[in-house]
mmCIF file of C-alpha atoms in Angstrom:
data_model
loop_
_atom_site.group_PDB
_atom_site.id
_atom_site.type_symbol
_atom_site.label_atom_id
_atom_site.label_comp_id
_atom_site.label_asym_id
_atom_site.label_seq_id
_atom_site.Cartn_x
_atom_site.Cartn_y
_atom_site.Cartn_z
ATOM 1 C CA UNK R 1 -5.268 -58.555 -69.514
ATOM 2 C CA UNK R 2 -5.562 -54.790 -69.944
ATOM 3 C CA UNK R 3 -1.994 -54.673 -71.294
ATOM 4 C CA UNK R 4 -2.598 -57.229 -74.035
ATOM 5 C CA UNK R 5 -3.004 -56.126 -77.651
ATOM 6 C CA UNK R 6 -6.465 -57.010 -79.009
ATOM 7 C CA UNK R 7 -6.538 -59.569 -81.843
ATOM 8 C CA UNK R 8 -6.324 -58.133 -85.374
ATOM 9 C CA UNK R 9 -4.334 -55.037 -84.380
ATOM 10 C CA UNK R 10 -0.612 -54.306 -84.628
ATOM 11 C CA UNK R 11 1.322 -52.222 -82.156
ATOM 12 C CA UNK R 12 3.196 -49.281 -83.783
ATOM 13 C CA UNK R 13 6.607 -48.638 -82.261
ATOM 14 C CA UNK R 14 7.145 -45.145 -80.863
ATOM 15 C CA UNK R 15 10.089 -44.461 -83.218
ATOM 16 C CA UNK R 16 8.097 -45.441 -86.307
ATOM 17 C CA UNK R 17 5.229 -43.238 -85.222
ATOM 18 C CA UNK R 18 7.644 -40.321 -84.698
ATOM 19 C CA UNK R 19 9.193 -40.875 -88.137
ATOM 20 C CA UNK R 20 5.803 -40.911 -89.822
ATOM 21 C CA UNK R 21 4.868 -37.703 -87.995
ATOM 22 C CA UNK R 22 8.122 -36.028 -89.108
ATOM 23 C CA UNK R 23 7.549 -36.974 -92.745
ATOM 24 C CA UNK R 24 4.075 -35.535 -92.543
ATOM 25 C CA UNK R 25 5.508 -32.265 -91.257
ATOM 26 C CA UNK R 26 8.124 -32.215 -94.053
ATOM 27 C CA UNK R 27 5.489 -32.467 -96.768
ATOM 28 C CA UNK R 28 6.131 -29.692 -99.271
ATOM 29 C CA UNK R 29 3.660 -26.832 -99.336
ATOM 30 C CA UNK R 30 3.848 -25.693 -102.972
ATOM 31 C CA UNK R 31 1.663 -22.691 -102.191
ATOM 32 C CA UNK R 32 4.234 -21.358 -99.733
ATOM 33 C CA UNK R 33 7.600 -21.655 -101.496
ATOM 34 C CA UNK R 34 10.544 -19.325 -100.650
ATOM 35 C CA UNK R 35 11.430 -16.379 -102.861
ATOM 36 C CA UNK R 36 14.473 -17.189 -105.051
ATOM 37 C CA UNK R 37 17.587 -15.043 -105.343
ATOM 38 C CA UNK R 38 17.897 -12.537 -108.236
ATOM 39 C CA UNK R 39 18.704 -13.988 -111.660
ATOM 40 C CA UNK R 40 22.074 -12.248 -111.917
ATOM 41 C CA UNK R 41 23.148 -13.847 -108.600
ATOM 42 C CA UNK R 42 22.462 -17.465 -109.584
ATOM 43 C CA UNK R 43 26.136 -18.409 -109.187
ATOM 44 C CA UNK R 44 27.151 -15.893 -106.540
ATOM 45 C CA UNK R 45 28.701 -18.432 -104.130
ATOM 46 C CA UNK R 46 30.988 -19.804 -106.854
ATOM 47 C CA UNK R 47 31.887 -16.305 -108.050
ATOM 48 C CA UNK R 48 32.811 -15.220 -104.526
ATOM 49 C CA UNK R 49 35.196 -18.166 -104.143
ATOM 50 C CA UNK R 50 36.621 -18.448 -107.662
ATOM 51 C CA UNK R 51 36.715 -14.826 -108.853
ATOM 52 C CA UNK R 52 38.024 -12.480 -106.160
ATOM 53 C CA UNK R 53 38.867 -8.915 -107.189
ATOM 54 C CA UNK R 54 42.572 -9.478 -107.790
ATOM 55 C CA UNK R 55 44.799 -6.524 -108.620
ATOM 56 C CA UNK R 56 48.426 -5.707 -109.322
ATOM 57 C CA UNK R 57 50.581 -3.114 -107.589
ATOM 58 C CA UNK R 58 49.533 -0.928 -104.660
ATOM 59 C CA UNK R 59 46.001 -0.036 -103.577
ATOM 60 C CA UNK R 60 44.922 2.199 -100.708
ATOM 61 C CA UNK R 61 41.252 2.796 -99.817
ATOM 62 C CA UNK R 62 39.987 5.188 -97.159
ATOM 63 C CA UNK R 63 36.332 5.709 -96.219
ATOM 64 C CA UNK R 64 35.160 8.464 -93.882
ATOM 65 C CA UNK R 65 31.607 8.431 -92.536
ATOM 66 C CA UNK R 66 30.151 11.898 -92.076
ATOM 67 C CA UNK R 67 26.913 10.657 -90.526
ATOM 68 C CA UNK R 68 24.811 7.486 -90.478
ATOM 69 C CA UNK R 69 23.821 7.862 -94.151
ATOM 70 C CA UNK R 70 26.527 9.863 -95.895
ATOM 71 C CA UNK R 71 30.209 8.965 -96.379
ATOM 72 C CA UNK R 72 33.175 9.941 -98.546
ATOM 73 C CA UNK R 73 35.795 7.608 -99.981
ATOM 74 C CA UNK R 74 39.307 8.063 -101.363
ATOM 75 C CA UNK R 75 41.233 5.461 -103.337
ATOM 76 C CA UNK R 76 44.755 5.442 -104.761
ATOM 77 C CA UNK R 77 45.900 2.730 -107.177
ATOM 78 C CA UNK R 78 49.450 2.388 -108.506
ATOM 79 C CA UNK R 79 50.269 -0.499 -110.791
ATOM 80 C CA UNK R 80 50.851 -1.579 -114.390
ATOM 81 C CA UNK R 81 48.140 -1.683 -117.033
ATOM 82 C CA UNK R 82 48.043 -4.231 -119.835
ATOM 83 C CA UNK R 83 47.942 -2.916 -123.402
ATOM 84 C CA UNK R 84 46.845 -4.861 -126.491
ATOM 85 C CA UNK R 85 49.646 -6.657 -128.296
ATOM 86 C CA UNK R 86 49.953 -9.109 -131.174
ATOM 87 C CA UNK R 87 52.767 -10.986 -129.443
ATOM 88 C CA UNK R 88 52.202 -13.851 -127.018
ATOM 89 C CA UNK R 89 53.840 -11.988 -124.150
ATOM 90 C CA UNK R 90 51.869 -9.493 -122.071
ATOM 91 C CA UNK R 91 52.946 -5.838 -122.385
ATOM 92 C CA UNK R 92 52.392 -3.554 -119.393
ATOM 93 C CA UNK R 93 52.911 0.141 -118.775
ATOM 94 C CA UNK R 94 53.064 1.797 -115.319
ATOM 95 C CA UNK R 95 49.972 3.803 -114.379
ATOM 96 C CA UNK R 96 48.475 5.472 -111.325
ATOM 97 C CA UNK R 97 45.187 7.175 -110.597
ATOM 98 C CA UNK R 98 43.154 8.659 -107.750
ATOM 99 C CA UNK R 99 39.436 8.072 -107.206
ATOM 100 C CA UNK R 100 37.065 10.203 -105.157
ATOM 101 C CA UNK R 101 33.679 8.843 -104.137
ATOM 102 C CA UNK R 102 30.538 9.947 -102.364
ATOM 103 C CA UNK R 103 27.990 7.511 -100.892
ATOM 104 C CA UNK R 104 24.469 8.001 -99.604
ATOM 105 C CA UNK R 105 22.901 4.871 -98.108
ATOM 106 C CA UNK R 106 19.341 4.838 -96.799
ATOM 107 C CA UNK R 107 17.051 1.841 -96.200
ATOM 108 C CA UNK R 108 15.107 2.706 -99.375
ATOM 109 C CA UNK R 109 17.656 4.667 -101.408
ATOM 110 C CA UNK R 110 21.319 4.148 -102.275
ATOM 111 C CA UNK R 111 23.401 6.647 -104.267
ATOM 112 C CA UNK R 112 27.050 5.968 -105.132
ATOM 113 C CA UNK R 113 29.284 8.180 -107.266
ATOM 114 C CA UNK R 114 32.934 7.929 -108.319
ATOM 115 C CA UNK R 115 35.239 10.365 -110.141
ATOM 116 C CA UNK R 116 38.677 9.269 -111.410
ATOM 117 C CA UNK R 117 41.627 11.342 -112.502
ATOM 118 C CA UNK R 118 41.631 9.659 -115.926
ATOM 119 C CA UNK R 119 38.286 11.325 -116.687
ATOM 120 C CA UNK R 120 35.887 8.507 -115.894
ATOM 121 C CA UNK R 121 32.705 9.144 -113.892
ATOM 122 C CA UNK R 122 30.715 6.241 -112.438
ATOM 123 C CA UNK R 123 27.278 6.400 -110.834
ATOM 124 C CA UNK R 124 24.970 3.814 -109.250
ATOM 125 C CA UNK R 125 21.423 4.192 -107.938
ATOM 126 C CA UNK R 126 19.138 1.744 -106.146
ATOM 127 C CA UNK R 127 15.665 2.941 -105.148
ATOM 128 C CA UNK R 128 13.054 0.747 -103.484
ATOM 129 C CA UNK R 129 9.760 2.199 -104.687
ATOM 130 C CA UNK R 130 7.711 -0.353 -102.709
ATOM 131 C CA UNK R 131 8.430 -3.525 -100.743
ATOM 132 C CA UNK R 132 8.250 -5.466 -104.030
ATOM 133 C CA UNK R 133 9.373 -3.042 -106.750
ATOM 134 C CA UNK R 134 12.820 -1.459 -107.011
ATOM 135 C CA UNK R 135 14.773 0.472 -109.644
ATOM 136 C CA UNK R 136 18.519 0.107 -110.197
ATOM 137 C CA UNK R 137 20.627 2.206 -112.542
ATOM 138 C CA UNK R 138 24.336 2.449 -113.304
ATOM 139 C CA UNK R 139 26.262 4.580 -115.761
ATOM 140 C CA UNK R 140 29.841 5.308 -116.794
ATOM 141 C CA UNK R 141 31.029 8.375 -118.674
ATOM 142 C CA UNK R 142 34.470 8.413 -120.313
ATOM 143 C CA UNK R 143 36.527 10.639 -122.593
ATOM 144 C CA UNK R 144 36.865 7.821 -125.129
ATOM 145 C CA UNK R 145 34.283 7.915 -127.944
ATOM 146 C CA UNK R 146 31.527 5.281 -127.884
ATOM 147 C CA UNK R 147 32.730 3.894 -124.536
ATOM 148 C CA UNK R 148 30.178 5.572 -122.241
ATOM 149 C CA UNK R 149 27.251 3.386 -121.272
ATOM 150 C CA UNK R 150 24.215 3.250 -119.011
ATOM 151 C CA UNK R 151 21.729 0.649 -117.798
ATOM 152 C CA UNK R 152 18.383 0.774 -115.946
ATOM 153 C CA UNK R 153 16.806 -2.269 -114.254
ATOM 154 C CA UNK R 154 13.273 -2.689 -112.909
ATOM 155 C CA UNK R 155 13.101 -5.537 -110.375
ATOM 156 C CA UNK R 156 9.883 -7.042 -109.034
ATOM 157 C CA UNK R 157 9.938 -9.443 -106.087
ATOM 158 C CA UNK R 158 6.960 -11.775 -105.747
ATOM 159 C CA UNK R 159 6.110 -14.331 -103.106
ATOM 160 C CA UNK R 160 7.976 -17.192 -104.812
ATOM 161 C CA UNK R 161 9.388 -15.553 -107.949
ATOM 162 C CA UNK R 162 11.375 -12.578 -109.237
ATOM 163 C CA UNK R 163 11.260 -10.751 -112.558
ATOM 164 C CA UNK R 164 13.493 -8.102 -114.094
ATOM 165 C CA UNK R 165 13.369 -5.790 -117.092
ATOM 166 C CA UNK R 166 16.494 -4.052 -118.422
ATOM 167 C CA UNK R 167 17.105 -1.106 -120.734
ATOM 168 C CA UNK R 168 20.490 0.154 -121.868
ATOM 169 C CA UNK R 169 22.141 2.381 -124.425
ATOM 170 C CA UNK R 170 22.687 0.901 -127.862
ATOM 171 C CA UNK R 171 19.022 -0.209 -127.964
ATOM 172 C CA UNK R 172 19.703 -2.991 -125.450
ATOM 173 C CA UNK R 173 16.629 -4.624 -123.912
ATOM 174 C CA UNK R 174 16.438 -7.663 -121.666
ATOM 175 C CA UNK R 175 14.067 -9.522 -119.370
ATOM 176 C CA UNK R 176 14.502 -12.384 -116.918
ATOM 177 C CA UNK R 177 12.248 -14.465 -114.685
ATOM 178 C CA UNK R 178 13.107 -16.934 -111.911
ATOM 179 C CA UNK R 179 10.608 -19.182 -110.129
ATOM 180 C CA UNK R 180 10.899 -21.486 -107.119
ATOM 181 C CA UNK R 181 9.427 -24.879 -108.029
ATOM 182 C CA UNK R 182 10.437 -26.668 -104.796
ATOM 183 C CA UNK R 183 11.931 -25.406 -101.519
ATOM 184 C CA UNK R 184 15.403 -26.112 -102.946
ATOM 185 C CA UNK R 185 15.049 -25.851 -106.748
ATOM 186 C CA UNK R 186 14.592 -22.708 -108.850
ATOM 187 C CA UNK R 187 14.198 -22.474 -112.628
ATOM 188 C CA UNK R 188 14.815 -19.333 -114.670
ATOM 189 C CA UNK R 189 14.849 -17.908 -118.169
ATOM 190 C CA UNK R 190 16.059 -14.760 -119.890
ATOM 191 C CA UNK R 191 15.802 -13.036 -123.242
ATOM 192 C CA UNK R 192 17.660 -10.016 -124.654
ATOM 193 C CA UNK R 193 17.855 -7.890 -127.791
ATOM 194 C CA UNK R 194 20.851 -5.737 -128.777
ATOM 195 C CA UNK R 195 19.455 -3.409 -131.416
ATOM 196 C CA UNK R 196 22.759 -1.732 -132.233
ATOM 197 C CA UNK R 197 24.353 -5.064 -133.207
ATOM 198 C CA UNK R 198 21.096 -6.701 -134.391
ATOM 199 C CA UNK R 199 21.589 -9.668 -132.083
ATOM 200 C CA UNK R 200 19.165 -11.494 -129.821
ATOM 201 C CA UNK R 201 19.564 -14.289 -127.315
ATOM 202 C CA UNK R 202 17.639 -16.712 -125.132
ATOM 203 C CA UNK R 203 18.871 -18.426 -121.991
ATOM 204 C CA UNK R 204 17.767 -20.938 -119.382
ATOM 205 C CA UNK R 205 19.070 -21.558 -115.869
ATOM 206 C CA UNK R 206 18.544 -23.755 -112.821
ATOM 207 C CA UNK R 207 19.736 -23.557 -109.214
ATOM 208 C CA UNK R 208 19.579 -26.216 -106.502
ATOM 209 C CA UNK R 209 20.479 -25.210 -102.946
ATOM 210 C CA UNK R 210 20.599 -26.937 -99.572
ATOM 211 C CA UNK R 211 22.314 -26.172 -96.285
ATOM 212 C CA UNK R 212 25.453 -28.007 -97.459
ATOM 213 C CA UNK R 213 25.718 -27.349 -101.213
ATOM 214 C CA UNK R 214 24.731 -25.078 -104.098
ATOM 215 C CA UNK R 215 24.615 -26.207 -107.724
ATOM 216 C CA UNK R 216 23.755 -23.904 -110.635
ATOM 217 C CA UNK R 217 23.751 -24.124 -114.405
ATOM 218 C CA UNK R 218 23.103 -21.711 -117.269
ATOM 219 C CA UNK R 219 22.878 -22.216 -121.026
ATOM 220 C CA UNK R 220 22.306 -19.542 -123.666
ATOM 221 C CA UNK R 221 21.688 -19.447 -127.394
ATOM 222 C CA UNK R 222 24.892 -17.416 -127.743
ATOM 223 C CA UNK R 223 26.793 -20.668 -127.195
ATOM 224 C CA UNK R 224 27.736 -20.257 -123.558
ATOM 225 C CA UNK R 225 27.280 -23.057 -121.014
ATOM 226 C CA UNK R 226 28.167 -22.314 -117.379
ATOM 227 C CA UNK R 227 28.043 -24.844 -114.533
ATOM 228 C CA UNK R 228 29.108 -24.348 -110.920
ATOM 229 C CA UNK R 229 29.080 -26.311 -107.684
ATOM 230 C CA UNK R 230 29.889 -25.194 -104.135
ATOM 231 C CA UNK R 231 30.216 -27.612 -101.209
ATOM 232 C CA UNK R 232 29.952 -26.097 -97.740
ATOM 233 C CA UNK R 233 32.340 -28.256 -95.740
ATOM 234 C CA UNK R 234 31.695 -26.240 -92.573
ATOM 235 C CA UNK R 235 30.662 -22.751 -91.557
ATOM 236 C CA UNK R 236 34.188 -21.542 -92.320
ATOM 237 C CA UNK R 237 35.259 -23.671 -95.296
ATOM 238 C CA UNK R 238 33.752 -23.947 -98.768
ATOM 239 C CA UNK R 239 35.033 -25.750 -101.851
ATOM 240 C CA UNK R 240 33.957 -24.567 -105.302
ATOM 241 C CA UNK R 241 34.285 -25.595 -108.941
ATOM 242 C CA UNK R 242 32.978 -24.284 -112.239
ATOM 243 C CA UNK R 243 32.922 -25.284 -115.894
ATOM 244 C CA UNK R 244 32.628 -22.865 -118.832
ATOM 245 C CA UNK R 245 32.076 -24.038 -122.390
ATOM 246 C CA UNK R 246 31.278 -22.168 -125.588
ATOM 247 C CA UNK R 247 29.990 -24.533 -128.251
ATOM 248 C CA UNK R 248 30.411 -21.816 -130.906
ATOM 249 C CA UNK R 249 34.137 -21.259 -130.393
ATOM 250 C CA UNK R 250 34.818 -24.613 -128.632
ATOM 251 C CA UNK R 251 36.571 -22.823 -125.749
ATOM 252 C CA UNK R 252 36.562 -24.785 -122.491
ATOM 253 C CA UNK R 253 37.673 -23.656 -119.031
ATOM 254 C CA UNK R 254 37.317 -25.435 -115.685
ATOM 255 C CA UNK R 255 38.508 -24.329 -112.271
ATOM 256 C CA UNK R 256 38.500 -25.460 -108.646
ATOM 257 C CA UNK R 257 38.967 -23.299 -105.586
ATOM 258 C CA UNK R 258 38.417 -22.778 -101.887
ATOM 259 C CA UNK R 259 37.091 -20.130 -99.510
ATOM 260 C CA UNK R 260 38.428 -20.258 -95.943
ATOM 261 C CA UNK R 261 37.094 -17.790 -93.357
ATOM 262 C CA UNK R 262 39.104 -17.493 -90.138
ATOM 263 C CA UNK R 263 38.509 -15.294 -87.124
ATOM 264 C CA UNK R 264 40.821 -12.517 -88.372
ATOM 265 C CA UNK R 265 41.144 -13.186 -92.102
ATOM 266 C CA UNK R 266 39.598 -14.666 -95.236
ATOM 267 C CA UNK R 267 41.633 -16.682 -97.722
ATOM 268 C CA UNK R 268 40.451 -17.543 -101.252
ATOM 269 C CA UNK R 269 42.247 -19.308 -104.054
ATOM 270 C CA UNK R 270 41.761 -21.246 -107.270
ATOM 271 C CA UNK R 271 43.507 -23.003 -110.145
ATOM 272 C CA UNK R 272 42.018 -23.402 -113.609
ATOM 273 C CA UNK R 273 42.559 -25.685 -116.587
ATOM 274 C CA UNK R 274 44.775 -23.049 -118.269
ATOM 275 C CA UNK R 275 47.303 -23.344 -115.451
ATOM 276 C CA UNK R 276 46.455 -19.967 -113.921
ATOM 277 C CA UNK R 277 46.713 -19.914 -110.110
ATOM 278 C CA UNK R 278 45.133 -17.212 -107.943
ATOM 279 C CA UNK R 279 45.259 -16.403 -104.220
ATOM 280 C CA UNK R 280 43.581 -13.562 -102.344
ATOM 281 C CA UNK R 281 44.032 -12.803 -98.625
ATOM 282 C CA UNK R 282 42.099 -10.276 -96.532
ATOM 283 C CA UNK R 283 43.528 -9.795 -93.047
ATOM 284 C CA UNK R 284 41.779 -7.689 -90.403
ATOM 285 C CA UNK R 285 44.524 -5.948 -88.446
ATOM 286 C CA UNK R 286 42.213 -3.863 -86.293
ATOM 287 C CA UNK R 287 38.689 -2.508 -86.240
ATOM 288 C CA UNK R 288 38.249 -0.720 -89.594
ATOM 289 C CA UNK R 289 41.756 -1.623 -90.793
ATOM 290 C CA UNK R 290 42.277 -4.431 -93.326
ATOM 291 C CA UNK R 291 45.404 -5.626 -95.121
ATOM 292 C CA UNK R 292 45.062 -7.270 -98.569
ATOM 293 C CA UNK R 293 47.427 -9.522 -100.505
ATOM 294 C CA UNK R 294 46.683 -10.534 -104.103
ATOM 295 C CA UNK R 295 48.576 -12.903 -106.394
ATOM 296 C CA UNK R 296 47.915 -14.391 -109.829
ATOM 297 C CA UNK R 297 50.367 -16.551 -111.784
ATOM 298 C CA UNK R 298 49.833 -17.601 -115.386
ATOM 299 C CA UNK R 299 52.846 -19.651 -116.508
ATOM 300 C CA UNK R 300 51.561 -20.243 -120.042
ATOM 301 C CA UNK R 301 51.367 -16.490 -120.764
ATOM 302 C CA UNK R 302 54.344 -15.650 -118.531
ATOM 303 C CA UNK R 303 52.098 -13.195 -116.732
ATOM 304 C CA UNK R 304 52.669 -12.667 -113.004
ATOM 305 C CA UNK R 305 50.587 -10.268 -110.906
ATOM 306 C CA UNK R 306 51.254 -9.385 -107.285
ATOM 307 C CA UNK R 307 49.556 -6.682 -105.276
ATOM 308 C CA UNK R 308 49.058 -5.490 -101.732
ATOM 309 C CA UNK R 309 46.637 -2.989 -100.317
ATOM 310 C CA UNK R 310 45.296 -1.331 -97.208
ATOM 311 C CA UNK R 311 41.655 -0.517 -96.443
ATOM 312 C CA UNK R 312 40.767 1.995 -93.744
ATOM 313 C CA UNK R 313 37.215 2.692 -92.619
#
């Protein structure tokens, strides 16, 4: 008799009780949401897969570490450069340049400088003033008139949000804000003012992320609409797609691609709606020694780019 269920009560199966307990644990705590990624990195997974740094010709990069924080870099690039032309065919002229760089990397401070033989000087700074506030700056100086530029960013990282304020030459001002609204969904907005050109803009964005996929979208008053989706098939394989549309000029571009990470190499490729096909291979030959192959074929423009490179250090 002790094992009988009393009248008026219902026995709850163990599995149902476990499921109810799991759902209770999965209840969203909106006061403890994760901090979202920076606004400029909303579509970083799609950009990594669909827009590798392709090049044409020969590239050699060498980095020498002097100590744990300071290193020097040398880079040689030999390949054609495209010049503006009114004809449909692409016109290229052979060029070559050498780049010398110095890097200082500390947990709270990063300084990167580059000097090229064509007269360009590039500089980047990232300084973490506190655990939440950081300053980033980048600048480029050139011999060409009105082509030098600089930009300073102030980034603040909150518990479940990020904000950024930008200032640049040409009376350029911008601000962005991104907020986590659920553990997987983030909403963002941005505004900018280009005083030199008397233009302003407003934009909105959203990002949804899980362990298996990332979807992001951006729309701006300038006419640009950008959508991207990345599916993580496994830890080594990702498939990506994006869609770009400008409702001012009616230009539309869509592309699909893949990102395959093997034990010794990483292979990325894509094809877009214009018929342009891209492939990029990074092969690790040894510790600190990488071999790079780059290819881009655009049949409509009769433009073919092939490059190979070597990275040491």
